[in-house]
Coordinates of C-alpha atoms in Angstrom, one line a residue:
X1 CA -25.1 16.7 26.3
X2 CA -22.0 14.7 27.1
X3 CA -19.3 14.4 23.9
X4 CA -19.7 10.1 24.6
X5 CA -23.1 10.4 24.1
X6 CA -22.9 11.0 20.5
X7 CA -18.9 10.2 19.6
X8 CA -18.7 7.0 17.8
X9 CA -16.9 4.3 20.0
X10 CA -13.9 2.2 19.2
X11 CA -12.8 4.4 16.4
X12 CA -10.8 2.7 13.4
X13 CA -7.0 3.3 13.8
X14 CA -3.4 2.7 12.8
X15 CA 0.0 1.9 14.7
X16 CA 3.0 4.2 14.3
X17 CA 4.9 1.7 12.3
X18 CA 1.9 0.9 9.8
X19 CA 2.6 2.1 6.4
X20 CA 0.8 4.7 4.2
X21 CA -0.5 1.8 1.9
X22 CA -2.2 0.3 4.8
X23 CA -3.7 3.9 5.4
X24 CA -5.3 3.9 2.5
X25 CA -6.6 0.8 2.2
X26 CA -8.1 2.1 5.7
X27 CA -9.8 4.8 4.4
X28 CA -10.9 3.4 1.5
X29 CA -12.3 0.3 3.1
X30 CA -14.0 2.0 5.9
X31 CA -14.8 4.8 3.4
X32 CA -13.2 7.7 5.9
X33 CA -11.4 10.3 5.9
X34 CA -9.1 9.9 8.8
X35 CA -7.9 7.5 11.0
X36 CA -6.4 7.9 14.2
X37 CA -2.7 6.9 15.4
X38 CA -2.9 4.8 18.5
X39 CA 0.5 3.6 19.8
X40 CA -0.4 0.8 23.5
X41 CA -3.6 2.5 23.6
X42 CA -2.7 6.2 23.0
X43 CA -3.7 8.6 21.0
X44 CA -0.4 9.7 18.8
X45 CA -1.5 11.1 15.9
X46 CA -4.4 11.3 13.1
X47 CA -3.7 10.9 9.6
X48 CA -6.4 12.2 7.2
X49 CA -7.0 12.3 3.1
X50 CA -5.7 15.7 3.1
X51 CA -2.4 14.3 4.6
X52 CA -2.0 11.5 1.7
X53 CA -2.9 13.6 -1.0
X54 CA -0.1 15.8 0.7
X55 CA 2.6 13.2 0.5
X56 CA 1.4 12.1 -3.5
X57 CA 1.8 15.6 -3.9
X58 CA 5.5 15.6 -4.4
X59 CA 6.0 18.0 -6.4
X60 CA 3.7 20.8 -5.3
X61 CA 1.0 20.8 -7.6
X62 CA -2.5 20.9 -5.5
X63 CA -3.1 24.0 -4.2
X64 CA -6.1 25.0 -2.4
X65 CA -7.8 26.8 -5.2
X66 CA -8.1 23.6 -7.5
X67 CA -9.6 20.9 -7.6
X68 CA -8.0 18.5 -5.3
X69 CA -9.6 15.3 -6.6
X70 CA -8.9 15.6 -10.3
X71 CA -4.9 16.7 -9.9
X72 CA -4.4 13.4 -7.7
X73 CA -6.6 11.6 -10.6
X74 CA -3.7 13.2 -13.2
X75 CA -1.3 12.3 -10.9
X76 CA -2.1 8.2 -10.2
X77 CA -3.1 7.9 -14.1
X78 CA 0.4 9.5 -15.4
X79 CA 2.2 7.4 -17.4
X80 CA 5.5 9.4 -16.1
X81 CA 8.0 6.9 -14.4
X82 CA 9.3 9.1 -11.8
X83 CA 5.6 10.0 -10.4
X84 CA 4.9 6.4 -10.4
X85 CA 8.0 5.5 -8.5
X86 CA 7.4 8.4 -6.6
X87 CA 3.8 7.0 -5.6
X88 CA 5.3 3.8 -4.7
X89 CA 8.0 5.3 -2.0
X90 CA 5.1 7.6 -0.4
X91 CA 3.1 4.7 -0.4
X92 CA 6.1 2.2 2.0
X93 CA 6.5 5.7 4.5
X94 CA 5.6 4.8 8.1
X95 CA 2.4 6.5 9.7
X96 CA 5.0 7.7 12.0
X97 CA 7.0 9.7 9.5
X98 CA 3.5 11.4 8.2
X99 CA 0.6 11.8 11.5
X100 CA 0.2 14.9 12.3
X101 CA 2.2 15.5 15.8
X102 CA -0.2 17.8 17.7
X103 CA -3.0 16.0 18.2
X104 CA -6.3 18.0 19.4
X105 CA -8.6 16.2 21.2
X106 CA -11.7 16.2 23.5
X107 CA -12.5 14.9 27.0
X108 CA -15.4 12.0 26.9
X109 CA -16.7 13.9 29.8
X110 CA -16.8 17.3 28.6
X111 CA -20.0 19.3 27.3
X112 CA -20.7 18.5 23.5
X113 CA -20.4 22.5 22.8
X114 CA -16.9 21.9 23.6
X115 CA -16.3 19.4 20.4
X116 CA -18.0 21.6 18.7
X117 CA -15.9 24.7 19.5
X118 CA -12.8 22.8 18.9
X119 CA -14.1 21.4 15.5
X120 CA -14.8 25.5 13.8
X121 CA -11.5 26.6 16.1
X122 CA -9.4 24.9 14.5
X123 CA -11.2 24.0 10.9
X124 CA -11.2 20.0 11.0
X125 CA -13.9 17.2 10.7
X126 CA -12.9 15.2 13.3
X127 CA -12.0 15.2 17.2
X128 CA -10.6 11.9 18.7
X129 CA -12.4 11.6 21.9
X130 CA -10.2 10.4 24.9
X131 CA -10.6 9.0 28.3
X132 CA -7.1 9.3 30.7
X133 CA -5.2 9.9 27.0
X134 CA -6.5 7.0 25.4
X135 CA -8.5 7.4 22.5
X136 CA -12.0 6.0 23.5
X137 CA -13.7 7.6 20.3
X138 CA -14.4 9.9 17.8
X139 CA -16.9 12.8 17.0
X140 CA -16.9 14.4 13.6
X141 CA -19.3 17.3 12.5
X142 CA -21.9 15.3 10.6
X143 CA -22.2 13.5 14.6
X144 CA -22.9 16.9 16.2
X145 CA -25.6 17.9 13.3
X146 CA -27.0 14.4 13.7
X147 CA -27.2 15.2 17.3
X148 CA -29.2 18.9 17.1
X149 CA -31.6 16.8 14.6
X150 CA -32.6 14.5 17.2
X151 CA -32.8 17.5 19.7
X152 CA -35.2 19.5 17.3
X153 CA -37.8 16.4 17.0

């Protein structure tokens, strides 16, 4: 089975120069959690929740033992000042300044074992699927277990 038979097409995405409110109006809107980078078609990055709650993370405090959710909670419900203004100057940072660089990525073409390798290699829950580097898609685990489902009835 081909990784576009399964990927979901026209994947929701961001420019560059968007900023990270607009990301997470994104992600909450479309209920994600990531959204690709495309700069004239190309695939330039992916920023996911992990990244945001990164950046409202100024001052260190989520690590990966605790509850991720609940500190960011704390965080956006403070009544402190400086997290607040904080907040607010993560919140005007440009995609750009945030995306993670590397982007991995899968071939529409290529085998869906391949996605699937990539996905456990390197521990994420979402490969942009691209055609001539630009981004054509996107396949995410819960795609590939959809995908065996079908297979097994």
């Amino acid at each position: 089975m081909k990784v576009r038979e399964i990927m979901t097409k026209n994947p929701i995405s961001v420019s560059p120069s968007s900023t990270m409110s607009d990301v997470v109006k994104t992600l909450a809107k479309n209920q994600i959690s990531g959204v690709m980078v495309v700069n004239k078609g190309k695939l330039v990055g992916v920023v996911t929740q992990t990244d945001v709650i990164r950046a409202v993370d100024m001052y260190n405090k989520v690590n990966k033992s605790a509850d991720v959710m609940s500190l960011v909670s704390a965080i956006l419900e403070s009544k402190d000042q400086k997290i607040k203004a904080g907040i607010r100057k993560m919140m005007k940072k440009k995609v750009r300044d945030v995306a993670k660089g590397e982007v991995i990525s899968v071939e529409s073409e290529e085998e869906l074992y391949r996605a699937a390798t990539l996905l456990n290699l390197h521990e994420i829950d979402r490969l942009p699927v691209t055609q001539k580097g630009k981004l054509v898609g996107v396949i995410t685990k819960s795609d590939i277990i959809a995908a065996l489902h079908r297979m097994d009835n």
